[in-house]
Coordinates of C-alpha atoms (C1' of nucleotides) in Angstrom, one line a residue:
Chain A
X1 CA -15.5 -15.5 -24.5
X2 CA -14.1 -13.6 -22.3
X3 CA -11.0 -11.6 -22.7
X4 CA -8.0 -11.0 -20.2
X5 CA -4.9 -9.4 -20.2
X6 CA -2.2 -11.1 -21.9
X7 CA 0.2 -13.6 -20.0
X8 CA 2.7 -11.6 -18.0
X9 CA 1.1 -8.4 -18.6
X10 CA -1.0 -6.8 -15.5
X11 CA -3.4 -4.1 -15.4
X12 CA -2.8 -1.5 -12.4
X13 CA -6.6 -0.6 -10.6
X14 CA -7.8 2.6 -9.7
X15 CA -7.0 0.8 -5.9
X16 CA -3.0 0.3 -6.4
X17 CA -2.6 3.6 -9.3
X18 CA -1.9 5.6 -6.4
X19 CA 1.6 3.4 -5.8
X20 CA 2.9 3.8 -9.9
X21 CA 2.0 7.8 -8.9
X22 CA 4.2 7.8 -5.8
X23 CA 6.5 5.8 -6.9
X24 CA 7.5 7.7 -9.9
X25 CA 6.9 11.2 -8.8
X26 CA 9.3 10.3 -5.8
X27 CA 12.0 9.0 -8.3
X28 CA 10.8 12.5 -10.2
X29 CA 11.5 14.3 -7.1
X30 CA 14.6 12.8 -6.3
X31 CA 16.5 12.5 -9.9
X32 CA 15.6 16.6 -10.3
X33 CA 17.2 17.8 -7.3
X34 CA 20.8 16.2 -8.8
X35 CA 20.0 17.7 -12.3
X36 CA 18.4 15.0 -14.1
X37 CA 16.0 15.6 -17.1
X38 CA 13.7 13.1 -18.5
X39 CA 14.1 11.7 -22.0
X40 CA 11.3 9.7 -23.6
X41 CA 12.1 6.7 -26.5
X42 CA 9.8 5.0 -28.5
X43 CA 8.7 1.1 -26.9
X44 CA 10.7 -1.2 -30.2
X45 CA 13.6 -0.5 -31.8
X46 CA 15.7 -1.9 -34.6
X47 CA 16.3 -5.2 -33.0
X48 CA 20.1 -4.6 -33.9
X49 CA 19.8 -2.4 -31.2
X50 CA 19.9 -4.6 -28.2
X51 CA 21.7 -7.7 -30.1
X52 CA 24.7 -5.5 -30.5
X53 CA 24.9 -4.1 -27.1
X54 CA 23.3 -6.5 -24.7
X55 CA 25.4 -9.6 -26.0
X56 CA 25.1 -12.5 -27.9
X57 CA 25.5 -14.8 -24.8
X58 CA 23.1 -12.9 -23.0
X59 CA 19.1 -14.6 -21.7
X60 CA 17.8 -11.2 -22.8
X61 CA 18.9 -11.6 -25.9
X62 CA 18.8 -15.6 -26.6
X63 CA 15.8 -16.0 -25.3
X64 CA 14.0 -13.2 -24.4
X65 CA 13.3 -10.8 -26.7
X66 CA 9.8 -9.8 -28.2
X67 CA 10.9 -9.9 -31.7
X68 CA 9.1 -9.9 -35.1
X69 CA 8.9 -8.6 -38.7
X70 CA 7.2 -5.4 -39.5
X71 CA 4.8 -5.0 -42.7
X72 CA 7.9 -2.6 -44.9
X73 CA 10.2 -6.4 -43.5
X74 CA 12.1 -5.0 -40.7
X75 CA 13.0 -6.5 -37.7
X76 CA 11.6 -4.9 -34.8
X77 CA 12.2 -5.8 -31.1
X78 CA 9.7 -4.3 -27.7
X79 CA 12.4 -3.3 -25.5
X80 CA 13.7 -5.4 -23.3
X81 CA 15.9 -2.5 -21.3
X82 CA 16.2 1.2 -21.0
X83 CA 19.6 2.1 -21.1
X84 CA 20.4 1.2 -24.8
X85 CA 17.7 2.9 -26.2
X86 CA 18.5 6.1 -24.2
X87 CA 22.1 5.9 -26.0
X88 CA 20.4 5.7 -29.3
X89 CA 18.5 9.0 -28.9
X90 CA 21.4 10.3 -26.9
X91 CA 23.7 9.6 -30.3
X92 CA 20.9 10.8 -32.7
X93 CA 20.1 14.4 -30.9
X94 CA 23.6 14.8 -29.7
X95 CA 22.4 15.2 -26.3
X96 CA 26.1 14.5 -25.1
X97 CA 28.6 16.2 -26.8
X98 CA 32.2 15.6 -26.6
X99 CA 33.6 16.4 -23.2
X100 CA 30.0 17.3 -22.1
X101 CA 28.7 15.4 -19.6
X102 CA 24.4 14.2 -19.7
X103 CA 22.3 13.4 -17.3
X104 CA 19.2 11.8 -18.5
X105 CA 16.4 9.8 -16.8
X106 CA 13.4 7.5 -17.7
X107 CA 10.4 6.0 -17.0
X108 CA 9.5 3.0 -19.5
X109 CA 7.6 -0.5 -20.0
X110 CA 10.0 -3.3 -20.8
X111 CA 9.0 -6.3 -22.2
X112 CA 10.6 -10.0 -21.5
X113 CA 9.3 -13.1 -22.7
X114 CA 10.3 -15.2 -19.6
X115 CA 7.6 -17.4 -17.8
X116 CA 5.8 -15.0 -15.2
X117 CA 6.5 -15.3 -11.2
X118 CA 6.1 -13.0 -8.7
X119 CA 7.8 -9.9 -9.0
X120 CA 8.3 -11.2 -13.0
X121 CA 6.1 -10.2 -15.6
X122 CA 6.6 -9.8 -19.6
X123 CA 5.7 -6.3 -19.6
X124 CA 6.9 -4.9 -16.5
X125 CA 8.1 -1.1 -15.8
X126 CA 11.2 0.8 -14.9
X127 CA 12.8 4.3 -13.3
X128 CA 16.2 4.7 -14.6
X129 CA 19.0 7.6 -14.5
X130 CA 21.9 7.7 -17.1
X131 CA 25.1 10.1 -16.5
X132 CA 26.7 10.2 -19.4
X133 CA 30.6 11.4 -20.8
X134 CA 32.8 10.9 -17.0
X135 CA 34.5 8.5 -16.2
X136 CA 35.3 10.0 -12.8
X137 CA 34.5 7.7 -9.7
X138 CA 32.0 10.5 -8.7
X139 CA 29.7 9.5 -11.5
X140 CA 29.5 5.8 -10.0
X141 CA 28.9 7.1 -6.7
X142 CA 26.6 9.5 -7.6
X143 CA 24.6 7.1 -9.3
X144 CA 24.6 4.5 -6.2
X145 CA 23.6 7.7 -3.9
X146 CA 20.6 8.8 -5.6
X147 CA 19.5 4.9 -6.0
X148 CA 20.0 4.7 -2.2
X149 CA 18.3 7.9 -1.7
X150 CA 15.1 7.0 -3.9
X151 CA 14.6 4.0 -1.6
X152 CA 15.1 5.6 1.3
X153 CA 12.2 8.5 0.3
X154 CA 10.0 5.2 -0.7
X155 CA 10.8 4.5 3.3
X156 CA 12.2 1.1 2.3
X157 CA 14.5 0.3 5.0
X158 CA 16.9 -1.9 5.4
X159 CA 18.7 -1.9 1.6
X160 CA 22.1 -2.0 1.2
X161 CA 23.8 -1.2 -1.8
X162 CA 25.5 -4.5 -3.3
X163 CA 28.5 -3.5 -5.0
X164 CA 31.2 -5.0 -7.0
X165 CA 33.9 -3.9 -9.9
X166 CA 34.0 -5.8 -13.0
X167 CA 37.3 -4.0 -14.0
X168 CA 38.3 -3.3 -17.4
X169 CA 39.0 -5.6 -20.1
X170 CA 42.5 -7.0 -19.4
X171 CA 41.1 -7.6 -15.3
X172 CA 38.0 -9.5 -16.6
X173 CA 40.2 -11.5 -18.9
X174 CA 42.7 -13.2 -16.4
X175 CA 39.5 -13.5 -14.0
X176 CA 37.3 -15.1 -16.1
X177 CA 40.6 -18.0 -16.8
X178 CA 40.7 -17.7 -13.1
X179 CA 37.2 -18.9 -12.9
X180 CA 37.3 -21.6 -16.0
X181 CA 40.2 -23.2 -14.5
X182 CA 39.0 -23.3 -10.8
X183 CA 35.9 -24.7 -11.4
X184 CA 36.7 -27.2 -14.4
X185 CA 36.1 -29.9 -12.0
X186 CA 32.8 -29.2 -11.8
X187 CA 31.6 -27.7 -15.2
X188 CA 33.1 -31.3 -16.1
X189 CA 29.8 -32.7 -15.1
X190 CA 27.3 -30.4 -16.1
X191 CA 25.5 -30.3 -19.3
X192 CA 27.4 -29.4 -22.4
X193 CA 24.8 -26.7 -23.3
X194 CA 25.9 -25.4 -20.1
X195 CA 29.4 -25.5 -20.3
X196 CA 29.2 -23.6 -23.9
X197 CA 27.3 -20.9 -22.0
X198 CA 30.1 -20.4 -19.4
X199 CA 32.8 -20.9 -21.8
X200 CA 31.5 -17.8 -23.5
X201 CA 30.8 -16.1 -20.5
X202 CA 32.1 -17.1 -17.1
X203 CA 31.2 -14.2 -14.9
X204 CA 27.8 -15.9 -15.7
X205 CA 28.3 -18.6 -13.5
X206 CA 28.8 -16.2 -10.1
X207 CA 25.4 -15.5 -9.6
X208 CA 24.0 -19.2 -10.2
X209 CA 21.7 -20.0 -7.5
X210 CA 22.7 -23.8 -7.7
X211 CA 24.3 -25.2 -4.3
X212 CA 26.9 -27.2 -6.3
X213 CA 27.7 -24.0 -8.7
X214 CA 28.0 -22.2 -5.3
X215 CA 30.3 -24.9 -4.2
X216 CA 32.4 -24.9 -7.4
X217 CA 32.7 -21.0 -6.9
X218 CA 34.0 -21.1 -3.7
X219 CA 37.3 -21.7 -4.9
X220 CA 37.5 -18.8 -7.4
X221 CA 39.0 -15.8 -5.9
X222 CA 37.0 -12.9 -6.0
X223 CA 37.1 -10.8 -9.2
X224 CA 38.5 -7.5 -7.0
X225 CA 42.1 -9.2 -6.7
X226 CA 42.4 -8.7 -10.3
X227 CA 41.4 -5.5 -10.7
X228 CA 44.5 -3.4 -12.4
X229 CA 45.9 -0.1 -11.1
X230 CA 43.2 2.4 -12.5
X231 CA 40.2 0.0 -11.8
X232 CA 41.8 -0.7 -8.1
X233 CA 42.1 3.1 -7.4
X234 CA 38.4 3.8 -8.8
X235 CA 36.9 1.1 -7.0
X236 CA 38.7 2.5 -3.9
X237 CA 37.8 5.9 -4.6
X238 CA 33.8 4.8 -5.1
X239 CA 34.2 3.8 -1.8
X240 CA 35.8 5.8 0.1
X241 CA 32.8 8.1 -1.2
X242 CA 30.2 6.1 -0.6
X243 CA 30.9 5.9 3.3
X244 CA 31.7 9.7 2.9
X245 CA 28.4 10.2 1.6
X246 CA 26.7 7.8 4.5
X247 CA 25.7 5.2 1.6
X248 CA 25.2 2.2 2.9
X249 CA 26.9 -0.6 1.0
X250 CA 28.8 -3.9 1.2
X251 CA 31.4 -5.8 -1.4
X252 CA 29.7 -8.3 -3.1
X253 CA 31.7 -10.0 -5.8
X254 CA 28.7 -12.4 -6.7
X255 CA 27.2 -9.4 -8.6
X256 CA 28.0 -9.3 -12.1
X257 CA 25.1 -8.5 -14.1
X258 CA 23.2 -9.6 -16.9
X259 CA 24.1 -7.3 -19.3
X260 CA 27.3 -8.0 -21.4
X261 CA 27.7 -3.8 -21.9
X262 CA 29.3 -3.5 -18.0
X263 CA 32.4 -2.8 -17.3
X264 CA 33.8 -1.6 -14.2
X265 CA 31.6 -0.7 -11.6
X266 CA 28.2 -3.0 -11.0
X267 CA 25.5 -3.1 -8.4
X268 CA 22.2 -4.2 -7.0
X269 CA 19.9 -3.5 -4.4
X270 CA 18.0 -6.6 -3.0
X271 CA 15.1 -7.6 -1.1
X272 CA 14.3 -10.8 0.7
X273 CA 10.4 -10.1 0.3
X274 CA 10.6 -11.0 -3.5
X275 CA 11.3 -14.6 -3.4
X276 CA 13.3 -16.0 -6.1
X277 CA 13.5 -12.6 -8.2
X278 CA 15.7 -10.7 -5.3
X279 CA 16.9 -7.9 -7.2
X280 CA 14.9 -4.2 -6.0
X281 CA 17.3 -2.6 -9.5
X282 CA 20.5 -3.1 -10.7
X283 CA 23.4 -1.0 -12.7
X284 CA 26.5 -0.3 -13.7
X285 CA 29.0 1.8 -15.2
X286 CA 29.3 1.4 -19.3
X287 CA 31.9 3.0 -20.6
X288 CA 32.0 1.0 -24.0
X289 CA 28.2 0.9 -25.5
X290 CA 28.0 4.7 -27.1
X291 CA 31.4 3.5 -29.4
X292 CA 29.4 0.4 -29.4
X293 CA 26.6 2.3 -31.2
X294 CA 28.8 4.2 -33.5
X295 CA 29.5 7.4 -31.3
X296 CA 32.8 8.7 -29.9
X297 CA 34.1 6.8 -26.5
X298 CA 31.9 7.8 -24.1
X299 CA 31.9 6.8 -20.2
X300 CA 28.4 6.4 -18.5
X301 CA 27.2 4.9 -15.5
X302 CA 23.5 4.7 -14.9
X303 CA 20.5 1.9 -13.2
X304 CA 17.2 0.7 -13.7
X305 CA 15.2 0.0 -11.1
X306 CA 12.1 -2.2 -11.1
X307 CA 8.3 -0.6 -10.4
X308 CA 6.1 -3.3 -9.7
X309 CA 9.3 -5.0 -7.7
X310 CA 9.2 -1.9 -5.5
X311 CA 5.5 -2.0 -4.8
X312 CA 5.8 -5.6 -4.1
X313 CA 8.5 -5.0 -1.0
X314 CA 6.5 -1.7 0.1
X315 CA 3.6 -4.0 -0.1
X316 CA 4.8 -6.2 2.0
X317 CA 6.1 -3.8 4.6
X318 CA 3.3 -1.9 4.4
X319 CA 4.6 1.4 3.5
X320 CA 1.5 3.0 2.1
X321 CA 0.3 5.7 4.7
X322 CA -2.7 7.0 2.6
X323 CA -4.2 6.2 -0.3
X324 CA -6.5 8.5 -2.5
X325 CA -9.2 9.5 0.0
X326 CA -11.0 12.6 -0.5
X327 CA -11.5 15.7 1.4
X328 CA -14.8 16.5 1.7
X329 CA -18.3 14.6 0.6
X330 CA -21.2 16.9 0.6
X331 CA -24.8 15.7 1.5
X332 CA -28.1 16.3 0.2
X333 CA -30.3 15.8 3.2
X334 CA -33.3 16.8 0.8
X335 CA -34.3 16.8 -2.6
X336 CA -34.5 20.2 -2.9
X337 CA -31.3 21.6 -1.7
X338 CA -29.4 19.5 -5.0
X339 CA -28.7 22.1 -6.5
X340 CA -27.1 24.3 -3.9
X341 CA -24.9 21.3 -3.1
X342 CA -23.5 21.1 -6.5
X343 CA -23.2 24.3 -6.1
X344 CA -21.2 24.1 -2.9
X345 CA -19.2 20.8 -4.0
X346 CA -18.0 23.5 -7.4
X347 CA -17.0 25.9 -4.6
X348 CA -15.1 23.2 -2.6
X349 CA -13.2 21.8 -5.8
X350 CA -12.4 25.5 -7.2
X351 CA -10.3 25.7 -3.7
X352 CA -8.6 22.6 -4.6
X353 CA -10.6 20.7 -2.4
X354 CA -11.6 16.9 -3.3
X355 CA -15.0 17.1 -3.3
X356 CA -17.6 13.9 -3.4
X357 CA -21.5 13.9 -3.7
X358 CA -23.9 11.2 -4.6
X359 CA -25.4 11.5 -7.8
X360 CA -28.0 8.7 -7.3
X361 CA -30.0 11.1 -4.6
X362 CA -30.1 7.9 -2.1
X363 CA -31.0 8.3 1.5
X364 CA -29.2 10.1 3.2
X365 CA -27.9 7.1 5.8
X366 CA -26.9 5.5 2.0
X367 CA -24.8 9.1 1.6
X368 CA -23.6 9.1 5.1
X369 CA -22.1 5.3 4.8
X370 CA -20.6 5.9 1.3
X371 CA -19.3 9.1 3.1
X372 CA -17.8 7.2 5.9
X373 CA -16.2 4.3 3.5
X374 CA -14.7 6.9 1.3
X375 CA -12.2 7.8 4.1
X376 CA -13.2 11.9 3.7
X377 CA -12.9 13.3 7.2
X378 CA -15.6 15.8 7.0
X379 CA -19.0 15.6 5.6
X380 CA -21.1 18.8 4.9
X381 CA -25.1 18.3 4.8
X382 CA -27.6 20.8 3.2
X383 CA -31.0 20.0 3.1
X384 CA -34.2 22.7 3.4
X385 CA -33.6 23.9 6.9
X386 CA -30.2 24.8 5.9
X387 CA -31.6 26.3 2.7
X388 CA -33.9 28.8 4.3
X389 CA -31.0 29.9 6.8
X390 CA -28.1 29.8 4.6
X391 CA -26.5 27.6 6.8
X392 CA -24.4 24.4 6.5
X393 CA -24.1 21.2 9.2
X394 CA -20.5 20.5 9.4
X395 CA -19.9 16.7 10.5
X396 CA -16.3 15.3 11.0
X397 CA -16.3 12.0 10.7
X398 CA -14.1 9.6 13.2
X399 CA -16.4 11.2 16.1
X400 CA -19.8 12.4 16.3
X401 CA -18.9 16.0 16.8
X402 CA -21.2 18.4 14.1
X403 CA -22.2 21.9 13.9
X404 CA -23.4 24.8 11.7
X405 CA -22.1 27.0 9.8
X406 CA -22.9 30.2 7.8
X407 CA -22.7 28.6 4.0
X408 CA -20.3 31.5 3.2
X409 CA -17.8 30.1 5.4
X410 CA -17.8 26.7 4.5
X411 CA -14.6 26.1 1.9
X412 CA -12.6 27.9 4.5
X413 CA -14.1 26.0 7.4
X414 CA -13.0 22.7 5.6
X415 CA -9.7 23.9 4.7
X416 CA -8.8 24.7 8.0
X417 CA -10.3 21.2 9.3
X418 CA -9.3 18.9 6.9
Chain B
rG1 C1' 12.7 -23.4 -22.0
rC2 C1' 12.3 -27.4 -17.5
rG3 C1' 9.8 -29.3 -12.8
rG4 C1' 5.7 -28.8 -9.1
rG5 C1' 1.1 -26.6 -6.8
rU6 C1' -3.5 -24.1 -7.6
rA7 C1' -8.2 -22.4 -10.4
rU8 C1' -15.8 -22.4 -6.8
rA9 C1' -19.4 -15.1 -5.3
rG10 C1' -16.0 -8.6 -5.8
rC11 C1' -12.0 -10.8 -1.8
rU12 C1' -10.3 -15.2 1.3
rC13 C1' -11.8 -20.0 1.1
rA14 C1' -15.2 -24.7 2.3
rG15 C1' -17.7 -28.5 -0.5
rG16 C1' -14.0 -34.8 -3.0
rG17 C1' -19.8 -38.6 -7.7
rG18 C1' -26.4 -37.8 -6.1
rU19 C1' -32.3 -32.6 -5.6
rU20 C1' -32.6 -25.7 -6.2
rA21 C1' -23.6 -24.9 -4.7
rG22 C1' -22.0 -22.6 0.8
rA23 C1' -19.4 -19.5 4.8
rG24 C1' -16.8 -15.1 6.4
rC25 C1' -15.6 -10.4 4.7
rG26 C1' -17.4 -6.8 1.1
rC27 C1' -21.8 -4.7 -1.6
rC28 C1' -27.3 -3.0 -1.6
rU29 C1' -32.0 -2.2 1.3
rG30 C1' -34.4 -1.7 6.0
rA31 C1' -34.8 -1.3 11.7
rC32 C1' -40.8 6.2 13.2
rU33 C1' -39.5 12.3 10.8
rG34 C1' -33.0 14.6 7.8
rU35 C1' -27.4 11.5 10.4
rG36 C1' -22.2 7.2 9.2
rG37 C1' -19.2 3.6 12.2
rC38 C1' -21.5 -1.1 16.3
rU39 C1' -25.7 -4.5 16.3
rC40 C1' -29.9 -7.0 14.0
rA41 C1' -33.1 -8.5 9.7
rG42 C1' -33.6 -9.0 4.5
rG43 C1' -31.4 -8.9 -0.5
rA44 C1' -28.3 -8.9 -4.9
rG45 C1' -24.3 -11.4 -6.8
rG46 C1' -21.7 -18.0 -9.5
rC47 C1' -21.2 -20.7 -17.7
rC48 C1' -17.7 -24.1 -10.0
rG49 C1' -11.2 -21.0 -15.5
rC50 C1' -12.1 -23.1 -20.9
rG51 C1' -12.8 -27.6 -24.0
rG52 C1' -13.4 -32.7 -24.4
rG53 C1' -14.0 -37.6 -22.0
rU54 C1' -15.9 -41.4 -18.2
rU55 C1' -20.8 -42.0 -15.8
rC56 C1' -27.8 -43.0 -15.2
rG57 C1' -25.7 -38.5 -13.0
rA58 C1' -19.4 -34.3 -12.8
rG59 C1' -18.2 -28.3 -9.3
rA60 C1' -16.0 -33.1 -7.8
rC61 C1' -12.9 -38.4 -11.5
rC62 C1' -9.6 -38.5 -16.4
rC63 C1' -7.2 -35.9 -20.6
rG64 C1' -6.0 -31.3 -23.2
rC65 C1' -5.7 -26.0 -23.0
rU66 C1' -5.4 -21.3 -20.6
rA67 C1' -4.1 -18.5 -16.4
rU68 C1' -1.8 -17.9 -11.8
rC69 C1' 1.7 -19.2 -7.8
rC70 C1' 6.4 -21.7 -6.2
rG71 C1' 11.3 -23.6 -7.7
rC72 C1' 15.2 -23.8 -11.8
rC73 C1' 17.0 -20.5 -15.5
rC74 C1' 17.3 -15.3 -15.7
rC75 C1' 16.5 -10.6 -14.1
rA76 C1' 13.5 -5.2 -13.0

RNA sequence: GCGGGUAUAGCUCAGGGGUUAGAGCGCCUGACUGUGGCUCAGGAGGCCGCGGGUUCGAGACCCGCUAUCCGCCCCA
């Protein structure tokens, strides 16, 4: 019997870690210059947790969630999102207090029980930025901007932010009889277990891939002309700062999320190389969860955006210049110079230099191909004749060009070449 | 949760009832002394996804399972 990783779950090589490393010190990078810090939260929670903020409609919840009993008989869920944890430990160190404003980010595993695809996995990973405690429309742009900007460092061209306002209550109320009464017609004919689900929810019928619930939605207006005088002027206002800030972004009132804690502001970013699962991350302002979770009235905005989603679009336009190669491999040309090339390689790495040698003693045309496949542009060979002079041949691979060196100036031979 | 495709070497894939299962790439070794890439020669590496069935005989046909991919659903 042989074992392999559970459905949905993937292990990441020694080939691809590089990606996850770039990935997320890039989002490091970019989150620290606009004062993020990062906030770590255990992988399950109380299972209340996410049935109380995510919503009882919601897939996530329904259907989803890796749930189960604990041995002292409490329910405990793996977490199927970031952001409502993050409140949790928010509301438990007071890491927001009243009229403060947070910002917090994250790097975590979620887990899903949804039946794998590309670019969908059970246990699949997320960045993600919270700003909590303003409810200005600078939060929600700020939020967009640094999304924009992370993909941008990733050099993933072409993404637009997808943007949308879900208003606040009272909007999302006359839209969602707006929606129920322009597309009875066709909910009419679909299954009853279907029409429950959008009688609950509406909005959840916007983003249905289905040609005839496209069809059906064609006649609902979109959610923007209901938007109320505060929720019209912030939406304006995101805008308006959004070109300011050279964001690109179009209005697109098909976004409305999974997550029953929006309100207001949502968004997306999408990518046409990940097939049916098109979304890159997605967020939102959520001004209602913290009260939600037994803390004061608290305004946030914040995203998640998807890992291995990201690697599959930088995959696929091959946006990884260089992998892990390393700097130097040193030779043994003879037996007896081994230990003055350990010697040498200790020397190389002390400067910070990635240094390779063969510890098998194979010939030296088996040291010169493994030095060749490892990518390392120079190769440094010491055998006897070196020995006796205190010398070292310096070849650089990619031509044929080779010389010698005094052994003292090797490291800052190779540092200069490299 | 529903529908469809696929599963053979490390990778991409051929073989569609009949001896010891193949190719390309990759890997290892060698082609006079201590020199890579190109070429040539040799070699290692397979429970043909797992379990059952049909058959004189199954990698191949049938059933179940598992995994994976695509679509639905949903979303990162």
């Amino acid at each position: 019997m042989r074992f392999q990783a559970p459905r949905g779950t993937a292990d990441v090589v020694p080939a691809d870690s590089f990606k996850w490393q770039r990935i997320e010190s890039v989002f490091r990078e970019v989150v620290r210059l606009y004062g993020y810090y990062e906030l770590r939260t255990p992988t399950f929670e109380d299972t209340e947790l996410f049935t109380r903020t995510a919503g009882e409609t919601s897939d996530i919840v329904t259907k989803q969630m890796y749930t189960f009993m604990d041995k002292g008989d409490r329910s405990i869920t793996l977490k199927p999102e970031g952001t409502a944890p993050a409140m949790r430990a928010l509301l438990e160190h007071n890491l927001c207090p009243t009229g403060a404003v947070a910002r917090l980010s994250y790097v975590t595993p979620i887990f899903r029980y949804e039946r794998p695809q590309k670019g969908r996995l059970r246990e699949a990973h997320q960045v993600g930025f919270e700003l909590v405690g303003s409810s200005s429309p600078l939060a929600d742009a700020e939020v967009i901007e640094i999304t924009m900007k992370f993909y941008q460092e990733l050099g993933i061209a072409g993404t637009v932010a997808m943007i949308n306002s879900l208003g606040r209550e009272s909007c999302r109320q006359q839209f969602r009889e707006a929606i129920l009464t322009s597309t009875a017609a066709y909910l009419a004919d679909q299954p009853l277990e279907f029409q429950e689900k959008v009688r609950k929810n509406p909005l959840r019928l916007l983003d249905s891939k289905d040609p005839s619930a496209q069809e059906a939605i064609k006649s609902v207006p979109p959610i923007t002309n209901y938007l109320e005088g505060e929720s019209r002027a912030r939406f304006d206002k995101i805008q308006e700062l959004l070109t300011d800030a050279n964001v690109p972004y179009q209005l697109s009132p098909e976004v409305v999320r999974g997550l029953d804690y929006y309100t207001e502001t949502v968004f997306e970013v999408q990518s046409t190389s990940l097939g049916a699962q098109s979304a890159l991350c997605g967020g939102g302002r959520y001004d209602n969860l913290i009260a939600e979770l037994g803390g004061p009235a608290t305004p946030s905005v914040g995203v998640a955006m998807g890992i291995e989603r990201a690697i599959i679009v930088m995959d696929d336009a091959g946006l990884w210049p260089n992998g892990n190669e390393p700097d130097v491999f040193v030779i043994q040309a003879t037996d007896q110079a081994q230990t003055e090339c350990q010697r040498l390689a200790r020397n190389l790495r002390q400067s910070g230099l990635v240094t390779l040698f063969d510890i098998d003693s194979r010939s030296m045309k088996s040291q010169l191909r493994q030095a060749d496949k490892s990518g390392a542009p120079i190769a440094l060979i010491l055998g006897e004749d070196e020995l006796a002079k205190g010398t070292v041949q310096v070849k650089r691979l990619g031509s044929s060009e080779q010389f010698e060196i005094p052994i003292s100036d090797v490291v800052a031979k190779v540092l200069e070449l490299k």
